[in-house]
Amino acid sequence: MKIGVLALQGAVREHIKAIEAVGAKAIAVKHKEELNSLDGLVLPGGESTTMRKLIDRYDMMPALRLFATSGKPMFGTCAGLILLANKLNDYDDPHIGVMNVEVKRNSFGRQVDSFEALLYLKGIGADFPAVFIRAPHIVNVGEGVDVLGEYDGRIVLARDGQFLGCSFHPELTEDTRIMEYFVHMVKESKRSILA
Ligand code: GLN
């Protein structure tokens, strides 16, 4: 099983480590052609506007949207969640725009307000150490979207079929339970694509 991490900007190395820690093969994706051989894709945290500029500069948007249409799982963390959302609170147009959620950016304060909280996450478990860094949150979810985690009354982890999105940075802790959950999604999807 091969899982890519979009490697244009942001917390790439940490995700590669987390993927390998749960026994899958990780690939840093810098070119659109590299998407073809993958079973799943992680969009890391960082700065969504910078990532969007780089996606456009390297002409990766059509290939990313095609990847989504193929039904393969995608996991967006923080800025990655912003890239996946089909509605953004402060922009007219979404970026990749495939996950049925509305996202608001920087909704927990500025950089100095970064913090960690222990969360209960549905299907994953209790006491997950969630690191929030200028984090977005999910304001609204569309039909069929499963809310998996909340903090302070705000949705911070959700699943829309093949798409998993979270506000915080699971890759910055040693706790690999969310990555295990994603790898399981990839396994299931691979099985159904082969079936
Ligand atoms: N605030 C950033 C953005 O809007 C996201 C922060 C992060 O990924 N840690 O893209």
PDB file of C-alpha atoms and ligand atoms in Angstrom:
ATOM      1  CA  MET A   1       0.000   0.000   0.000  1.00  0.00           C
ATOM      2  CA  LYS A   2       1.468   3.338  -1.073  1.00  0.00           C
ATOM      3  CA  ILE A   3       0.395   6.585   0.544  1.00  0.00           C
ATOM      4  CA  GLY A   4       1.614   9.924  -0.770  1.00  0.00           C
ATOM      5  CA  VAL A   5       2.131  13.165   1.116  1.00  0.00           C
ATOM      6  CA  LEU A   6       1.756  16.318  -0.967  1.00  0.00           C
ATOM      7  CA  ALA A   7       5.239  17.763  -0.541  1.00  0.00           C
ATOM      8  CA  LEU A   8       5.011  21.342  -1.800  1.00  0.00           C
ATOM      9  CA  GLN A   9       5.099  23.007   1.628  1.00  0.00           C
ATOM     10  CA  GLY A  10       4.345  22.250   5.287  1.00  0.00           C
ATOM     11  CA  ALA A  11       4.677  19.330   7.722  1.00  0.00           C
ATOM     12  CA  VAL A  12       5.677  16.689   5.163  1.00  0.00           C
ATOM     13  CA  ARG A  13       8.429  14.752   6.962  1.00  0.00           C
ATOM     14  CA  GLU A  14       6.308  14.210  10.073  1.00  0.00           C
ATOM     15  CA  HIS A  15       3.501  12.641   8.027  1.00  0.00           C
ATOM     16  CA  ILE A  16       5.970  10.396   6.184  1.00  0.00           C
ATOM     17  CA  LYS A  17       7.203   9.170   9.578  1.00  0.00           C
ATOM     18  CA  ALA A  18       3.656   8.587  10.855  1.00  0.00           C
ATOM     19  CA  ILE A  19       2.677   6.617   7.712  1.00  0.00           C
ATOM     20  CA  GLU A  20       5.776   4.450   7.999  1.00  0.00           C
ATOM     21  CA  ALA A  21       5.154   3.979  11.739  1.00  0.00           C
ATOM     22  CA  VAL A  22       1.848   2.279  10.961  1.00  0.00           C
ATOM     23  CA  GLY A  23       3.432  -0.001   8.347  1.00  0.00           C
ATOM     24  CA  ALA A  24       2.529   1.581   5.000  1.00  0.00           C
ATOM     25  CA  LYS A  25       4.886   2.894   2.315  1.00  0.00           C
ATOM     26  CA  ALA A  26       5.129   6.698   2.226  1.00  0.00           C
ATOM     27  CA  ILE A  27       6.042   8.829  -0.773  1.00  0.00           C
ATOM     28  CA  ALA A  28       6.709  12.577  -0.889  1.00  0.00           C
ATOM     29  CA  VAL A  29       4.728  13.852  -3.885  1.00  0.00           C
ATOM     30  CA  LYS A  30       6.227  16.787  -5.790  1.00  0.00           C
ATOM     31  CA  HIS A  31       5.003  16.072  -9.334  1.00  0.00           C
ATOM     32  CA  LYS A  32       1.515  15.328 -10.614  1.00  0.00           C
ATOM     33  CA  GLU A  33       2.696  12.112 -12.336  1.00  0.00           C
ATOM     34  CA  GLU A  34       3.547  10.653  -8.925  1.00  0.00           C
ATOM     35  CA  LEU A  35      -0.140  10.618  -7.959  1.00  0.00           C
ATOM     36  CA  ASN A  36      -0.899   7.782 -10.399  1.00  0.00           C
ATOM     37  CA  SER A  37       0.768   5.026  -8.405  1.00  0.00           C
ATOM     38  CA  LEU A  38      -0.762   5.950  -5.024  1.00  0.00           C
ATOM     39  CA  ASP A  39      -3.552   4.305  -3.021  1.00  0.00           C
ATOM     40  CA  GLY A  40      -4.147   7.311  -0.769  1.00  0.00           C
ATOM     41  CA  LEU A  41      -2.949  10.900  -0.302  1.00  0.00           C
ATOM     42  CA  VAL A  42      -2.242  13.104   2.712  1.00  0.00           C
ATOM     43  CA  LEU A  43      -2.464  16.897   2.407  1.00  0.00           C
ATOM     44  CA  PRO A  44      -0.342  18.283   5.242  1.00  0.00           C
ATOM     45  CA  GLY A  45      -0.684  21.344   7.412  1.00  0.00           C
ATOM     46  CA  GLY A  46       1.209  24.501   6.557  1.00  0.00           C
ATOM     47  CA  GLU A  47      -0.218  27.546   4.833  1.00  0.00           C
ATOM     48  CA  SER A  48      -3.123  26.897   2.501  1.00  0.00           C
ATOM     49  CA  THR A  49      -2.691  30.027   0.366  1.00  0.00           C
ATOM     50  CA  THR A  50       0.992  29.187  -0.233  1.00  0.00           C
ATOM     51  CA  MET A  51       0.152  25.571  -1.015  1.00  0.00           C
ATOM     52  CA  ARG A  52      -2.529  26.679  -3.460  1.00  0.00           C
ATOM     53  CA  LYS A  53      -0.044  28.929  -5.259  1.00  0.00           C
ATOM     54  CA  LEU A  54       2.408  26.036  -5.577  1.00  0.00           C
ATOM     55  CA  ILE A  55      -0.327  23.624  -6.724  1.00  0.00           C
ATOM     56  CA  ASP A  56      -1.140  26.087  -9.524  1.00  0.00           C
ATOM     57  CA  ARG A  57       2.501  26.785 -10.335  1.00  0.00           C
ATOM     58  CA  TYR A  58       3.183  23.050 -10.818  1.00  0.00           C
ATOM     59  CA  ASP A  59      -0.155  22.523 -12.596  1.00  0.00           C
ATOM     60  CA  MET A  60      -1.276  19.897 -10.098  1.00  0.00           C
ATOM     61  CA  MET A  61      -4.917  20.913  -9.577  1.00  0.00           C
ATOM     62  CA  PRO A  62      -6.479  18.811 -12.378  1.00  0.00           C
ATOM     63  CA  ALA A  63      -4.518  15.737 -11.234  1.00  0.00           C
ATOM     64  CA  LEU A  64      -5.548  16.277  -7.593  1.00  0.00           C
ATOM     65  CA  ARG A  65      -9.222  16.585  -8.576  1.00  0.00           C
ATOM     66  CA  LEU A  66      -8.913  13.482 -10.747  1.00  0.00           C
ATOM     67  CA  PHE A  67      -7.382  11.621  -7.798  1.00  0.00           C
ATOM     68  CA  ALA A  68     -10.441  12.590  -5.740  1.00  0.00           C
ATOM     69  CA  THR A  69     -12.818  11.473  -8.491  1.00  0.00           C
ATOM     70  CA  SER A  70     -11.097   8.085  -8.627  1.00  0.00           C
ATOM     71  CA  GLY A  71     -12.508   7.390  -5.138  1.00  0.00           C
ATOM     72  CA  LYS A  72      -9.118   7.010  -3.449  1.00  0.00           C
ATOM     73  CA  PRO A  73      -8.919   8.275   0.147  1.00  0.00           C
ATOM     74  CA  MET A  74      -7.529  11.728   0.919  1.00  0.00           C
ATOM     75  CA  PHE A  75      -6.639  13.017   4.386  1.00  0.00           C
ATOM     76  CA  GLY A  76      -6.255  16.753   4.974  1.00  0.00           C
ATOM     77  CA  THR A  77      -4.789  18.111   8.186  1.00  0.00           C
ATOM     78  CA  CYS A  78      -5.161  21.787   9.047  1.00  0.00           C
ATOM     79  CA  ALA A  79      -4.202  23.647   5.832  1.00  0.00           C
ATOM     80  CA  GLY A  80      -4.880  20.311   4.072  1.00  0.00           C
ATOM     81  CA  LEU A  81      -8.464  20.378   5.385  1.00  0.00           C
ATOM     82  CA  ILE A  82      -8.809  23.894   3.928  1.00  0.00           C
ATOM     83  CA  LEU A  83      -7.633  22.542   0.556  1.00  0.00           C
ATOM     84  CA  LEU A  84     -10.226  19.726   0.643  1.00  0.00           C
ATOM     85  CA  ALA A  85     -13.298  21.726   1.767  1.00  0.00           C
ATOM     86  CA  ASN A  86     -15.920  22.538  -0.855  1.00  0.00           C
ATOM     87  CA  LYS A  87     -16.869  25.771   0.912  1.00  0.00           C
ATOM     88  CA  LEU A  88     -14.619  28.318   2.602  1.00  0.00           C
ATOM     89  CA  ASN A  89     -15.900  30.927   4.967  1.00  0.00           C
ATOM     90  CA  ASP A  90     -13.591  33.699   3.780  1.00  0.00           C
ATOM     91  CA  TYR A  91     -13.113  32.949   0.054  1.00  0.00           C
ATOM     92  CA  ASP A  92     -15.499  32.795  -2.867  1.00  0.00           C
ATOM     93  CA  ASP A  93     -13.947  29.723  -4.404  1.00  0.00           C
ATOM     94  CA  PRO A  94     -12.755  26.531  -2.763  1.00  0.00           C
ATOM     95  CA  HIS A  95      -9.363  24.983  -3.592  1.00  0.00           C
ATOM     96  CA  ILE A  96      -9.625  21.255  -4.445  1.00  0.00           C
ATOM     97  CA  GLY A  97     -13.205  21.540  -3.171  1.00  0.00           C
ATOM     98  CA  VAL A  98     -14.206  17.889  -2.867  1.00  0.00           C
ATOM     99  CA  MET A  99     -15.136  17.342   0.798  1.00  0.00           C
ATOM    100  CA  ASN A 100     -18.683  18.302   1.742  1.00  0.00           C
ATOM    101  CA  VAL A 101     -17.808  20.660   4.620  1.00  0.00           C
ATOM    102  CA  GLU A 102     -17.608  24.414   5.160  1.00  0.00           C
ATOM    103  CA  VAL A 103     -14.381  25.528   6.797  1.00  0.00           C
ATOM    104  CA  LYS A 104     -13.366  28.716   8.548  1.00  0.00           C
ATOM    105  CA  ARG A 105      -9.653  29.553   8.716  1.00  0.00           C
ATOM    106  CA  ASN A 106      -7.646  30.680  11.750  1.00  0.00           C
ATOM    107  CA  SER A 107     -10.639  30.203  14.004  1.00  0.00           C
ATOM    108  CA  PHE A 108      -8.750  29.506  17.211  1.00  0.00           C
ATOM    109  CA  GLY A 109      -6.673  32.672  17.352  1.00  0.00           C
ATOM    110  CA  ARG A 110      -3.192  33.616  16.201  1.00  0.00           C
ATOM    111  CA  GLN A 111       0.118  31.690  16.226  1.00  0.00           C
ATOM    112  CA  VAL A 112       0.748  32.599  19.858  1.00  0.00           C
ATOM    113  CA  ASP A 113      -2.555  30.985  20.713  1.00  0.00           C
ATOM    114  CA  SER A 114      -1.463  27.536  19.534  1.00  0.00           C
ATOM    115  CA  PHE A 115      -2.425  24.911  22.074  1.00  0.00           C
ATOM    116  CA  GLU A 116      -2.873  21.239  22.770  1.00  0.00           C
ATOM    117  CA  ALA A 117      -6.042  19.474  23.978  1.00  0.00           C
ATOM    118  CA  LEU A 118      -6.964  15.876  24.742  1.00  0.00           C
ATOM    119  CA  LEU A 119      -9.936  14.851  22.640  1.00  0.00           C
ATOM    120  CA  TYR A 120     -12.355  11.964  22.397  1.00  0.00           C
ATOM    121  CA  LEU A 121     -12.585  10.956  18.735  1.00  0.00           C
ATOM    122  CA  LYS A 122     -15.367   8.722  17.469  1.00  0.00           C
ATOM    123  CA  GLY A 123     -14.067   5.436  16.026  1.00  0.00           C
ATOM    124  CA  ILE A 124     -10.545   6.297  17.205  1.00  0.00           C
ATOM    125  CA  GLY A 125     -10.610   6.586  20.998  1.00  0.00           C
ATOM    126  CA  ALA A 126     -10.177   8.850  23.992  1.00  0.00           C
ATOM    127  CA  ASP A 127      -7.437  11.248  25.034  1.00  0.00           C
ATOM    128  CA  PHE A 128      -5.993  11.953  21.613  1.00  0.00           C
ATOM    129  CA  PRO A 129      -3.394  14.739  21.979  1.00  0.00           C
ATOM    130  CA  ALA A 130      -4.508  17.316  19.419  1.00  0.00           C
ATOM    131  CA  VAL A 131      -2.059  20.107  18.554  1.00  0.00           C
ATOM    132  CA  PHE A 132      -3.802  23.205  17.158  1.00  0.00           C
ATOM    133  CA  ILE A 133      -1.679  25.754  15.259  1.00  0.00           C
ATOM    134  CA  ARG A 134      -3.613  28.660  13.742  1.00  0.00           C
ATOM    135  CA  ALA A 135      -6.198  25.990  13.158  1.00  0.00           C
ATOM    136  CA  PRO A 136      -9.319  26.116  11.024  1.00  0.00           C
ATOM    137  CA  HIS A 137     -12.579  24.481  12.095  1.00  0.00           C
ATOM    138  CA  ILE A 138     -15.521  22.937  10.312  1.00  0.00           C
ATOM    139  CA  VAL A 139     -18.471  25.320  10.508  1.00  0.00           C
ATOM    140  CA  ASN A 140     -21.009  23.104   8.715  1.00  0.00           C
ATOM    141  CA  VAL A 141     -21.121  19.590   7.368  1.00  0.00           C
ATOM    142  CA  GLY A 142     -23.168  18.409   4.406  1.00  0.00           C
ATOM    143  CA  GLU A 143     -25.347  15.334   4.215  1.00  0.00           C
ATOM    144  CA  GLY A 144     -23.614  12.037   4.891  1.00  0.00           C
ATOM    145  CA  VAL A 145     -20.640  13.606   6.661  1.00  0.00           C
ATOM    146  CA  ASP A 146     -19.708  11.910   9.914  1.00  0.00           C
ATOM    147  CA  VAL A 147     -18.520  14.229  12.696  1.00  0.00           C
ATOM    148  CA  LEU A 148     -15.743  12.379  14.559  1.00  0.00           C
ATOM    149  CA  GLY A 149     -14.389  15.030  16.906  1.00  0.00           C
ATOM    150  CA  GLU A 150     -15.242  18.351  18.493  1.00  0.00           C
ATOM    151  CA  TYR A 151     -13.396  20.845  20.642  1.00  0.00           C
ATOM    152  CA  ASP A 152     -15.134  23.669  22.452  1.00  0.00           C
ATOM    153  CA  GLY A 153     -18.337  23.044  20.494  1.00  0.00           C
ATOM    154  CA  ARG A 154     -16.502  23.218  17.154  1.00  0.00           C
ATOM    155  CA  ILE A 155     -16.068  20.360  14.716  1.00  0.00           C
ATOM    156  CA  VAL A 156     -12.390  19.470  14.360  1.00  0.00           C
ATOM    157  CA  LEU A 157     -12.448  15.998  12.758  1.00  0.00           C
ATOM    158  CA  ALA A 158     -14.896  14.692  10.170  1.00  0.00           C
ATOM    159  CA  ARG A 159     -15.208  12.037   7.509  1.00  0.00           C
ATOM    160  CA  ASP A 160     -17.047  12.379   4.229  1.00  0.00           C
ATOM    161  CA  GLY A 161     -16.777   8.916   2.670  1.00  0.00           C
ATOM    162  CA  GLN A 162     -13.283   8.745   1.148  1.00  0.00           C
ATOM    163  CA  PHE A 163     -12.271  12.123   2.674  1.00  0.00           C
ATOM    164  CA  LEU A 164     -10.957  12.635   6.189  1.00  0.00           C
ATOM    165  CA  GLY A 165     -10.280  16.150   7.447  1.00  0.00           C
ATOM    166  CA  CYS A 166      -8.962  17.471  10.733  1.00  0.00           C
ATOM    167  CA  SER A 167      -8.204  20.893  12.173  1.00  0.00           C
ATOM    168  CA  PHE A 168      -5.205  19.889  14.219  1.00  0.00           C
ATOM    169  CA  HIS A 169      -1.817  18.198  13.620  1.00  0.00           C
ATOM    170  CA  PRO A 170      -1.882  14.476  14.522  1.00  0.00           C
ATOM    171  CA  GLU A 171       1.554  14.018  12.913  1.00  0.00           C
ATOM    172  CA  LEU A 172       3.219  16.245  15.521  1.00  0.00           C
ATOM    173  CA  THR A 173       2.591  13.735  18.310  1.00  0.00           C
ATOM    174  CA  GLU A 174       3.641  10.120  18.788  1.00  0.00           C
ATOM    175  CA  ASP A 175      -0.008   9.014  18.777  1.00  0.00           C
ATOM    176  CA  THR A 176      -0.593   7.240  15.468  1.00  0.00           C
ATOM    177  CA  ARG A 177      -4.271   6.313  15.958  1.00  0.00           C
ATOM    178  CA  ILE A 178      -5.638   8.775  13.367  1.00  0.00           C
ATOM    179  CA  MET A 179      -3.060   7.666  10.802  1.00  0.00           C
ATOM    180  CA  GLU A 180      -4.025   4.044  11.537  1.00  0.00           C
ATOM    181  CA  TYR A 181      -7.650   5.011  10.918  1.00  0.00           C
ATOM    182  CA  PHE A 182      -6.691   6.603   7.574  1.00  0.00           C
ATOM    183  CA  VAL A 183      -4.547   3.646   6.521  1.00  0.00           C
ATOM    184  CA  HIS A 184      -7.530   1.430   7.285  1.00  0.00           C
ATOM    185  CA  MET A 185      -9.673   3.625   4.980  1.00  0.00           C
ATOM    186  CA  VAL A 186      -7.033   3.170   2.260  1.00  0.00           C
ATOM    187  CA  LYS A 187      -7.012  -0.618   2.749  1.00  0.00           C
ATOM    188  CA  GLU A 188     -10.798  -0.792   2.503  1.00  0.00           C
ATOM    189  CA  SER A 189     -10.879   1.361  -0.617  1.00  0.00           C
ATOM    190  CA  LYS A 190      -8.144  -0.688  -2.274  1.00  0.00           C
ATOM    191  CA  ARG A 191     -10.107  -3.842  -1.534  1.00  0.00           C
ATOM    192  CA  SER A 192     -13.288  -2.396  -3.052  1.00  0.00           C
ATOM    193  CA  ILE A 193     -11.465  -1.024  -6.122  1.00  0.00           C
ATOM    194  CA  LEU A 194      -9.915  -4.491  -6.734  1.00  0.00           C
ATOM    195  CA  ALA A 195     -13.209  -6.302  -6.075  1.00  0.00           C
TER     196      ALA A 195
HETATM  197  N1  GLN B   1      -3.778  28.975   9.136  1.00  0.00           N
HETATM  198  C1  GLN B   1      -3.265  28.118   8.119  1.00  0.00           C
HETATM  199  C2  GLN B   1      -3.987  28.323   6.788  1.00  0.00           C
HETATM  200  O1  GLN B   1      -4.878  29.065   6.721  1.00  0.00           O
HETATM  201  C3  GLN B   1      -3.342  26.661   8.529  1.00  0.00           C
HETATM  202  C4  GLN B   1      -2.450  26.422   9.702  1.00  0.00           C
HETATM  203  C5  GLN B   1      -1.871  25.060   9.743  1.00  0.00           C
HETATM  204  O2  GLN B   1      -1.911  24.288   8.787  1.00  0.00           O
HETATM  205  N2  GLN B   1      -1.261  24.764  10.874  1.00  0.00           N
HETATM  206  O3  GLN B   1      -3.624  27.709   5.823  1.00  0.00           O
END
